[in-house]
Short mmCIF file of C-alpha atoms in Angstrom, two decimals:
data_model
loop_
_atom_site.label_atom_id
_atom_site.label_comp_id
_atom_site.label_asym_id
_atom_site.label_seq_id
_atom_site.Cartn_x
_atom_site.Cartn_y
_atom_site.Cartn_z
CA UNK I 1 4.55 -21.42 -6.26
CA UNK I 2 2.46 -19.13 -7.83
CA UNK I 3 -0.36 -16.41 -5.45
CA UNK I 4 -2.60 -14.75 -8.09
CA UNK I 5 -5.32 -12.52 -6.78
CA UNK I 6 -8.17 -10.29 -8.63
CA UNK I 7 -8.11 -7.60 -6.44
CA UNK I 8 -10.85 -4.78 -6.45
CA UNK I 9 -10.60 -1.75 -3.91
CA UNK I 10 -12.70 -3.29 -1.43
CA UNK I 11 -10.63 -6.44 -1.26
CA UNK I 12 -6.99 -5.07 -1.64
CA UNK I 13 -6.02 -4.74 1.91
CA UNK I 14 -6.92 -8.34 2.56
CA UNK I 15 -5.55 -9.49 -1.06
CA UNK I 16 -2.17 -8.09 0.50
CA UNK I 17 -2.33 -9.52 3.52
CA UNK I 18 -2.89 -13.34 2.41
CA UNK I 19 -0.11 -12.63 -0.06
CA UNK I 20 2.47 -12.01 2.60
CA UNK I 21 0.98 -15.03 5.20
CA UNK I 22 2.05 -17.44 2.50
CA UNK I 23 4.68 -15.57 1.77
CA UNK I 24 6.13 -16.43 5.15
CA UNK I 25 5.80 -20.23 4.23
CA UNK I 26 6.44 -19.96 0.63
CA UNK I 27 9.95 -17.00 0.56
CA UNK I 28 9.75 -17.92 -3.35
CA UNK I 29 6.51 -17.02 -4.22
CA UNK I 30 5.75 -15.29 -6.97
CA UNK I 31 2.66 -12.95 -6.63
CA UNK I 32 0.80 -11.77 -9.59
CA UNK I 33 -2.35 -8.94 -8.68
CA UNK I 34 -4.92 -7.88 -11.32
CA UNK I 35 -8.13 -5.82 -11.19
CA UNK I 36 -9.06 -2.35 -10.79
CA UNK I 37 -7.00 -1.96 -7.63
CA UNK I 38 -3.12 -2.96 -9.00
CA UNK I 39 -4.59 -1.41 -12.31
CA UNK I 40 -5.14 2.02 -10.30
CA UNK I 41 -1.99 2.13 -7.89
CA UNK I 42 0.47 -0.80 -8.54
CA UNK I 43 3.20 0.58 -6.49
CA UNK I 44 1.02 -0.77 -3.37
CA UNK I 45 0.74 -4.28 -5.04
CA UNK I 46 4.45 -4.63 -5.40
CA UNK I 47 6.53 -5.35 -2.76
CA UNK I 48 9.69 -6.79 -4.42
CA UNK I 49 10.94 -8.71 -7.09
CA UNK I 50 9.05 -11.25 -6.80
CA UNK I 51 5.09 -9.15 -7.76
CA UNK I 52 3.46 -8.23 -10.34
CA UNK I 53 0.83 -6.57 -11.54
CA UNK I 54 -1.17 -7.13 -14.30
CA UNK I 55 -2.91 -3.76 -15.84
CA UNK I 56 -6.09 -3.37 -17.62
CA UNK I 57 -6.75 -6.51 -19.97
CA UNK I 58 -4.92 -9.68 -17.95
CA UNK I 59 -5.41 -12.81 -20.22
CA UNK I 60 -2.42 -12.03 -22.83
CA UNK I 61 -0.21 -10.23 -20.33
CA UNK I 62 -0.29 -13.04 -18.16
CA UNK I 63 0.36 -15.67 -20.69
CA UNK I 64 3.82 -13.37 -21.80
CA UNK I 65 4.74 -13.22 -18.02
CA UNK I 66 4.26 -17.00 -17.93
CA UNK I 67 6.47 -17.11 -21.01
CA UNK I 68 9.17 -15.27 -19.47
CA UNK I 69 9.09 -16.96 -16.23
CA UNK I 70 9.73 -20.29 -18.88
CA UNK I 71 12.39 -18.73 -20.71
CA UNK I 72 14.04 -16.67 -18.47
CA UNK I 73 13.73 -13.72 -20.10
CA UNK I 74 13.03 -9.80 -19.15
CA UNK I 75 10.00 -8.03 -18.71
CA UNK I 76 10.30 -5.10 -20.40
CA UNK I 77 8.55 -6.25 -23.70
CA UNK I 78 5.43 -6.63 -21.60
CA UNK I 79 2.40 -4.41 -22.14
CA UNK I 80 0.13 -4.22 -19.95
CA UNK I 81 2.57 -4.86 -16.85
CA UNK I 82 3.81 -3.52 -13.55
CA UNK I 83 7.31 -4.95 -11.61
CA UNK I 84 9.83 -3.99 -9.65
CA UNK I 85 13.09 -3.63 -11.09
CA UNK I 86 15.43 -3.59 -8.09
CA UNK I 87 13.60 -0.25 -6.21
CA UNK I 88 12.18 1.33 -9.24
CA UNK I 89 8.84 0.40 -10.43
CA UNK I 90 8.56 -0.04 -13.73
CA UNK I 91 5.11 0.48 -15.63
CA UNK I 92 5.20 -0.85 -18.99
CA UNK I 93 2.75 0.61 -22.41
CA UNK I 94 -0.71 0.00 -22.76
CA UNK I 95 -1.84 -3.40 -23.67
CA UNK I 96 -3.95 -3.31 -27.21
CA UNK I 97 -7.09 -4.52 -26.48
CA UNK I 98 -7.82 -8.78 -27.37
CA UNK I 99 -10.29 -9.37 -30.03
CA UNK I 100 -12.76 -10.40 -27.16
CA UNK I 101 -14.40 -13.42 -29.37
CA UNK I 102 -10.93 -14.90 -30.12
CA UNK I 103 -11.10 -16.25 -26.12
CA UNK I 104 -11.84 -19.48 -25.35
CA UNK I 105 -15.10 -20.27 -23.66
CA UNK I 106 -13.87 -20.43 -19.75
CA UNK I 107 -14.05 -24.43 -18.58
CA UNK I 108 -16.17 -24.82 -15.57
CA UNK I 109 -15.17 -28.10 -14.95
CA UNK I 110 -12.34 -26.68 -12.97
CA UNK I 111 -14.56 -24.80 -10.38
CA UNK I 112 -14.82 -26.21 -7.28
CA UNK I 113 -17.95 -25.62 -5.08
CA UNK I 114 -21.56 -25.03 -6.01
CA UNK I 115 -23.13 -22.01 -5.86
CA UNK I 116 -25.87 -19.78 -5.83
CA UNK I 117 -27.75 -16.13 -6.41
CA UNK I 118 -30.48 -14.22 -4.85
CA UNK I 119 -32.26 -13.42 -7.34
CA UNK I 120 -32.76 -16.97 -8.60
CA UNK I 121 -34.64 -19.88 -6.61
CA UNK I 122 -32.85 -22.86 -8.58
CA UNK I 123 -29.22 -24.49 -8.02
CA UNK I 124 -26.83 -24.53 -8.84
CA UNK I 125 -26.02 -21.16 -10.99
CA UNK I 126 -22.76 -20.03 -12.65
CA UNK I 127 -22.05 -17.16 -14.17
CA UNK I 128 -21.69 -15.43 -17.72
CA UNK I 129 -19.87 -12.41 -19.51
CA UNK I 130 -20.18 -12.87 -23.13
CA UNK I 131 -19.31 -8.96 -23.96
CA UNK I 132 -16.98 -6.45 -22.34
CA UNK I 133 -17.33 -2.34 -22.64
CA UNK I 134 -20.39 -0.21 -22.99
CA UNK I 135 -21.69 2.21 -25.49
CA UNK I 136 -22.85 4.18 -23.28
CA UNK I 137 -21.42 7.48 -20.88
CA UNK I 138 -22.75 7.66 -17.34
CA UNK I 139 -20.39 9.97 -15.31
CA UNK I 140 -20.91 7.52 -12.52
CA UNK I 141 -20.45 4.08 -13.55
CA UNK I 142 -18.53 1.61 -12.49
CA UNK I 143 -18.99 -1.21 -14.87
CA UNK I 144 -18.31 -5.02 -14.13
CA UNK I 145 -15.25 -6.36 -13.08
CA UNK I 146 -12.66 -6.09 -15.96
CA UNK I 147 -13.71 -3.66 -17.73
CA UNK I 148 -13.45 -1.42 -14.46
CA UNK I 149 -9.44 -2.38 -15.17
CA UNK I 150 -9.40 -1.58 -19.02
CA UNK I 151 -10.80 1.89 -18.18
CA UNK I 152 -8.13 2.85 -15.65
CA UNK I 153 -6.19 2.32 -18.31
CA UNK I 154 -7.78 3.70 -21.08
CA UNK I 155 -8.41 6.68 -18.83
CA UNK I 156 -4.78 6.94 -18.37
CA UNK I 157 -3.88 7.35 -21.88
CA UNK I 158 -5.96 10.27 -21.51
CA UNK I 159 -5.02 12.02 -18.25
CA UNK I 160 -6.24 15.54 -18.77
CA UNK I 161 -9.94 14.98 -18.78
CA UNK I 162 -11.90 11.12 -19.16
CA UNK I 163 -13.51 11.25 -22.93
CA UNK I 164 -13.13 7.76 -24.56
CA UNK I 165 -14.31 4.89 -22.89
CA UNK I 166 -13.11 1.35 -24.20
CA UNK I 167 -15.05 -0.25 -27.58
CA UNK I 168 -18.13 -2.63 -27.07
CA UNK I 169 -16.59 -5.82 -27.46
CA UNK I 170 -19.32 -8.66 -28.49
CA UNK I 171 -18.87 -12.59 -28.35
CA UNK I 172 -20.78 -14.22 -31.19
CA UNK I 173 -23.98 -15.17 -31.23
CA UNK I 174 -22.84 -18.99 -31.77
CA UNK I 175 -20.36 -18.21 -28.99
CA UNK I 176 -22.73 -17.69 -26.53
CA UNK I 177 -25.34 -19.58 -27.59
CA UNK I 178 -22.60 -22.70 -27.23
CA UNK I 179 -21.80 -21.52 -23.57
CA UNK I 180 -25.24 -21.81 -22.69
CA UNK I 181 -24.94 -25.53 -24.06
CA UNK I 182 -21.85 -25.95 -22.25
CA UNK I 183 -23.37 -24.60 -18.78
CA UNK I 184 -26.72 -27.08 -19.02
CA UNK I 185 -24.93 -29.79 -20.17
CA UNK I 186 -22.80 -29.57 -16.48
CA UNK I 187 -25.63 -29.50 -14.72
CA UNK I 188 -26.46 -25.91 -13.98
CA UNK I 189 -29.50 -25.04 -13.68
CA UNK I 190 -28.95 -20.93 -13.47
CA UNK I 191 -27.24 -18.53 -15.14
CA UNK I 192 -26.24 -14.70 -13.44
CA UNK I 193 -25.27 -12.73 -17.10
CA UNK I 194 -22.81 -10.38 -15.24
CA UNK I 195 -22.34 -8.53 -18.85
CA UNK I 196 -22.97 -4.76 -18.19
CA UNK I 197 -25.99 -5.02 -20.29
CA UNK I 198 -27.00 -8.42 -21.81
CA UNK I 199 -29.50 -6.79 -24.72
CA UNK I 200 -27.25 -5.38 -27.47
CA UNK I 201 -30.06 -5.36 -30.31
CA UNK I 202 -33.58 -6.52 -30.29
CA UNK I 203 -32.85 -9.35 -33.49
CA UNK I 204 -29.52 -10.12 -31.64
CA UNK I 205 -31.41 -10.74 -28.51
CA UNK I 206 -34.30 -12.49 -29.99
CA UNK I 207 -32.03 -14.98 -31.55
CA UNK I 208 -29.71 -15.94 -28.74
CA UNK I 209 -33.30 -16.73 -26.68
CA UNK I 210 -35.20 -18.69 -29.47
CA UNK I 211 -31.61 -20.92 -29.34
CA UNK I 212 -31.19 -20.93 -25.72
CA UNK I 213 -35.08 -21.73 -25.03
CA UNK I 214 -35.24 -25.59 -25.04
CA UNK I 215 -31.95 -25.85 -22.29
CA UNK I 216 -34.75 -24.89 -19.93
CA UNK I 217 -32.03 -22.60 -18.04
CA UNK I 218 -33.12 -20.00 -15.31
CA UNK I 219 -31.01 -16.72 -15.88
CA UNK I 220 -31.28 -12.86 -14.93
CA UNK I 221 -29.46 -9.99 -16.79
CA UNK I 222 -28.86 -6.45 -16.79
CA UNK I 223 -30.27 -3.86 -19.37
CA UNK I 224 -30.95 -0.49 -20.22
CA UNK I 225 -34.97 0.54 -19.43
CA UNK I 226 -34.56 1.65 -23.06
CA UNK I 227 -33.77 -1.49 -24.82
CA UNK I 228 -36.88 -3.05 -22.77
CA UNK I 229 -39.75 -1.77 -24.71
CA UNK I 230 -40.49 -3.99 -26.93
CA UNK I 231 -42.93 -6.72 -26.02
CA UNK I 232 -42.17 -8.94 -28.38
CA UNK I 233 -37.99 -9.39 -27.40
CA UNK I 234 -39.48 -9.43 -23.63
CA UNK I 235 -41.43 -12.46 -24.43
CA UNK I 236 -38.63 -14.03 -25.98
CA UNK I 237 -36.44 -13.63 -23.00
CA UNK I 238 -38.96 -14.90 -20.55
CA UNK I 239 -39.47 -18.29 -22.50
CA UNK I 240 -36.09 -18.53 -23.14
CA UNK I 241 -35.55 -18.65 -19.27
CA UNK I 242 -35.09 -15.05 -18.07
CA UNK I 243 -36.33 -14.56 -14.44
CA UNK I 244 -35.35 -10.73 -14.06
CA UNK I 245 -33.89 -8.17 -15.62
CA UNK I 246 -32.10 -5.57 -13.75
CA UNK I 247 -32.40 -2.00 -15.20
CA UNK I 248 -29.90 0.93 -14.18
CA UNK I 249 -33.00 3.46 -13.23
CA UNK I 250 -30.83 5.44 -11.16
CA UNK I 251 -33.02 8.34 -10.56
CA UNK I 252 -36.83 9.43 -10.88
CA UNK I 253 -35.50 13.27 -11.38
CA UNK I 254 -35.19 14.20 -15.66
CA UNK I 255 -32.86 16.74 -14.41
CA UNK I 256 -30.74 14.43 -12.47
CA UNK I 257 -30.86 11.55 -15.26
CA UNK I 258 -29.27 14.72 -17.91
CA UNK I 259 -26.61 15.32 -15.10
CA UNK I 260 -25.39 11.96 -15.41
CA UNK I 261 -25.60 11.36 -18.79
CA UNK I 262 -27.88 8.68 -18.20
CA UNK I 263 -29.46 9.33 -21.64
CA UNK I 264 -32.54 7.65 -20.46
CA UNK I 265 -36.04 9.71 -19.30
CA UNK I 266 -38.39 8.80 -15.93
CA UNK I 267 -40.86 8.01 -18.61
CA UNK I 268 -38.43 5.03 -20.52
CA UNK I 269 -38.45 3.29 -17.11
CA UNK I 270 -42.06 3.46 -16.67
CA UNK I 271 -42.30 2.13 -19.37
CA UNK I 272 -39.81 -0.64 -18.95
CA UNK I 273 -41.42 -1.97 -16.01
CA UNK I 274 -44.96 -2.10 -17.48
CA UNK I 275 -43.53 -3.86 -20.67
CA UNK I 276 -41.47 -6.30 -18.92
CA UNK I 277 -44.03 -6.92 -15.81
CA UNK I 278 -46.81 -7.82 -19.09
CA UNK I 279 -44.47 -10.06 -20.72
CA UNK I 280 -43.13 -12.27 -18.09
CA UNK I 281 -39.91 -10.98 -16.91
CA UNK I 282 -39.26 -9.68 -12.90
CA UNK I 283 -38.13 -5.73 -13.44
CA UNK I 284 -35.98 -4.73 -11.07
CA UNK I 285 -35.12 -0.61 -10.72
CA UNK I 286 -32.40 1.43 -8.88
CA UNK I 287 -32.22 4.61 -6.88
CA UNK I 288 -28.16 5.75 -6.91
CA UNK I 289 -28.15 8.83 -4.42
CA UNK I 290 -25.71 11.04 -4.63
CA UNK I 291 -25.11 10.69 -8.42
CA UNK I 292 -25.33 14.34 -9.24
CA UNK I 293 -24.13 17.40 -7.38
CA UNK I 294 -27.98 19.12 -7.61
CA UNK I 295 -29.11 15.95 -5.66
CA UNK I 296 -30.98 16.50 -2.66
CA UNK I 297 -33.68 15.86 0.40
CA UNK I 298 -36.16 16.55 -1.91
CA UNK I 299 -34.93 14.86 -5.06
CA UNK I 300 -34.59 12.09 -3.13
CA UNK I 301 -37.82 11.65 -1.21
CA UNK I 302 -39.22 12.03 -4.71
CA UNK I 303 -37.21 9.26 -6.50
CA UNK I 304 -38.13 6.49 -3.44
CA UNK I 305 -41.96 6.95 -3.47
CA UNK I 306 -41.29 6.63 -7.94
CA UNK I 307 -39.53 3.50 -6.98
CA UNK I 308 -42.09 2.42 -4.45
CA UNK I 309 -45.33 3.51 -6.43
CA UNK I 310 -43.67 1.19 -9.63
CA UNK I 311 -44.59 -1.71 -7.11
CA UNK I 312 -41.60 -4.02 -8.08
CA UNK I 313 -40.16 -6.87 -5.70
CA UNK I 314 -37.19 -5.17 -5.86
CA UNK I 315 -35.50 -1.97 -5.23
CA UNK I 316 -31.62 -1.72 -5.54
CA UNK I 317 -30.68 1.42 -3.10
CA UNK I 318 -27.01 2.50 -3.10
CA UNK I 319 -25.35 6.19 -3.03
CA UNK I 320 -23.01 6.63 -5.38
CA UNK I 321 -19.21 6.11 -5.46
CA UNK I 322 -16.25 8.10 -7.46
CA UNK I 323 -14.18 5.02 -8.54
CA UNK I 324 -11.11 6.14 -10.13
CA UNK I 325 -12.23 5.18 -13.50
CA UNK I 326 -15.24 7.16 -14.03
CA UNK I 327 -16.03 10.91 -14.79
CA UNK I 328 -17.39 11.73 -11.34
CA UNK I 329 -14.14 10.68 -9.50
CA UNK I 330 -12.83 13.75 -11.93
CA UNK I 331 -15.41 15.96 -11.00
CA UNK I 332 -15.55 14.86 -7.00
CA UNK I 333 -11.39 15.63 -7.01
CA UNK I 334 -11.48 18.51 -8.47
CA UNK I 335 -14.54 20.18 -6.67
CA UNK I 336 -13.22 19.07 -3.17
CA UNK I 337 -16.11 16.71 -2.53
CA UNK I 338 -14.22 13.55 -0.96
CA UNK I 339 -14.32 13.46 2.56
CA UNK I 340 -10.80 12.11 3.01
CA UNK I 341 -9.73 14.30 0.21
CA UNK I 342 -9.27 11.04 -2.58
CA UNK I 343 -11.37 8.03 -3.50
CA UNK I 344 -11.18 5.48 -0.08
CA UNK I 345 -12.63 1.89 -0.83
CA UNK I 346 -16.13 1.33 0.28
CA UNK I 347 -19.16 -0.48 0.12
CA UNK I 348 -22.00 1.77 -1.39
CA UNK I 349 -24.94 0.42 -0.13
CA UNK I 350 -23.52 1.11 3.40
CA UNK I 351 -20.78 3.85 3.61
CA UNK I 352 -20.63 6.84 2.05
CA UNK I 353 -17.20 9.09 0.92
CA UNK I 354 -18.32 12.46 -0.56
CA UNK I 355 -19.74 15.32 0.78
CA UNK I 356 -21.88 16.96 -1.94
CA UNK I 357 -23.10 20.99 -1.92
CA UNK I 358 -26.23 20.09 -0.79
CA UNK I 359 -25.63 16.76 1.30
CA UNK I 360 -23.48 16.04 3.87
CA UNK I 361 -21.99 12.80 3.88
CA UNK I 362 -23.62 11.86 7.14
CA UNK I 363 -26.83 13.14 5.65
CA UNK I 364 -26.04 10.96 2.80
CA UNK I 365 -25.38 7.77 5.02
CA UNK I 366 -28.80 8.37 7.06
CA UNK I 367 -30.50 8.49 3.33
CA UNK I 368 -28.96 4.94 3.04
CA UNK I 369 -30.99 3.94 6.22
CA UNK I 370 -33.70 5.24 5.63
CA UNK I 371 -34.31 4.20 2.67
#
């Protein structure tokens, strides 16, 4: 009997738990934990022999541990993997990094359930990564699922100060263009594109949507309020289905953008909006509080009436938090900013676990409200 769990650091407490319920029916169970949060601290994750953890990338490591659960053979060939040998944990090397389009396209016939998103009035939806990494360096961000796992461990190789992040990784155009096939041909109607941003290149863009346009698909994305300015791509995406495209505005402060390394200006995300709104595609913009250490009452109070004078349907308001993988989880150990002195799981659009110089975390968490 096999447990396997994608734990993040929200989820790991309970990921644990229901790992050691069936363990109580099942003594023989082998456990096998991947994610950011066995990537970050395996030692939790492993509570004998039998548990493993699977760091950064998962798909080869867990084929190999598969293997050697076949064969009967060792683990200590296994990149990318935590286990226990006797009451030493054992981390093995980095895992190289998979040429990303050499993965199959996942098969949705094995989901069970239906499901849906809030962004999109059809159903049912699925979702779609067809890229992994970023080019990009914001000190804050906690990118999408696996790649949060791949940077832990890229960071790793790296301990004395976070520099590299982990290569773009694109699927082909024919790739995705397929899985979109695949996806209306079971009967979805909606797609969420859960890539960290879905608009790598305006002829790369235009030519997944021109291909994609007669499936008659509903889908939202995220993208960078610079790669939104051109009406002609925006057009493209909104008759190729796209509902809404999510952009990473972060702050209506220049000086607070340049702290993050944002590389974007207020004036790029003005200018997003107004090209997307013309063109047929829901923007949606973001106020992150707490994303630089100059932030405060007034920076704030000036970045919600920006968001609120932009007149969009949506506002995404969060404060942000110093994962283990990014730059600011460097910065917020270092300067003494974490309320519990180290990163503690939480849910950022609710709790809050720094105290910056000029916001108190229980400032911080009334911002939340009030906003």
């Amino acid at each position: 009997v096999l447990f396997r769990s994608w734990s993040v650091y929200i989820s790991a407490e309970e990921d644990l738990q229901a790992m050691r319920v069936l363990r109580r029916h099942n003594p023989a169970m082998y456990a096998v934990f991947m994610g950011a949060a066995p990537t970050w601290r395996p030692d939790e994750f492993l509570d004998d022999t039998r548990s493993f953890c699977l760091l950064g990338e998962p798909e080869l490591t867990l084929m190999e541990l598969g293997r050697a659960w076949r064969e009967g053979t060792g683990y200590a060939g296994i990149d990318g993997l935590a286990w226990k040998d006797g009451n030493n944990v054992r981390r093995n090397p980095f895992r190289k990094l998979l040429d990303f389009s050499s993965l199959p396209m996942p098969d949705r016939r094995m989901l069970v359930g239906k499901y849906r998103a809030n962004r999109l009035g059809v159903h049912p939806i699925t979702t779609l990564v067809v890229s992994r990494g970023c080019g990009f360096r914001c000190t804050f961000c906690t990118p999408n699922a696996v790649d949060q796992a791949i940077e832990l461990e890229f960071k790793r190789l790296q301990p004395e100060w976070y520099v590299d992040r982990p290569p773009l990784r694109k699927r082909t155009v024919d790739q995705i263009v397929a899985e979109f096939e695949d996806i209306a041909a079971l009967g979805y109607k909606g797609v969420e594109i859960a890539d960290n941003i879905f608009t790598w290149g305006k002829a790369r863009t235009k030519e997944i949507c021109e291909r994609i346009a007669p499936l008659g698909l509903s889908w939202i994305c995220l993208a960078r309020a610079n790669m939104l300015h051109d009406p002609e791509t925006i057009r493209a995406m909104a008759r190729a289905g796209c509902k809404m495209v999510y952009m990473g505005s972060e702050s209506f402060d220049d000086g607070l953008l340049e702290d993050m390394v944002k590389e974007i200006k207020v004036r790029d995300i003005e200018k997003a909006v107004r090209i997307c709104r013309e063109n047929g595609v829901e923007p949606e913009v973001s106020v992150l509080m707490g994303a630089s250490p100059r932030e405060s009452w007034k920076t704030l109070w000036w970045s919600w009436r920006a968001s609120r004078r932009l007149g969009t349907r949506f506002v995404h308001y969060s404060v942000a938090l110093p994962a283990p993988s990014t730059e600011l989880y460097d910065i917020a150990l270092r300067e003494g900013w974490f309320v519990e002195g180290d990163f503690t799981p939480a849910d950022n659009v609710r709790e809050v676990i720094v105290d910056l110089p000029n916001l108190s975390h229980r400032e911080l968490r009334l911002a939340l409200k009030m906003a």
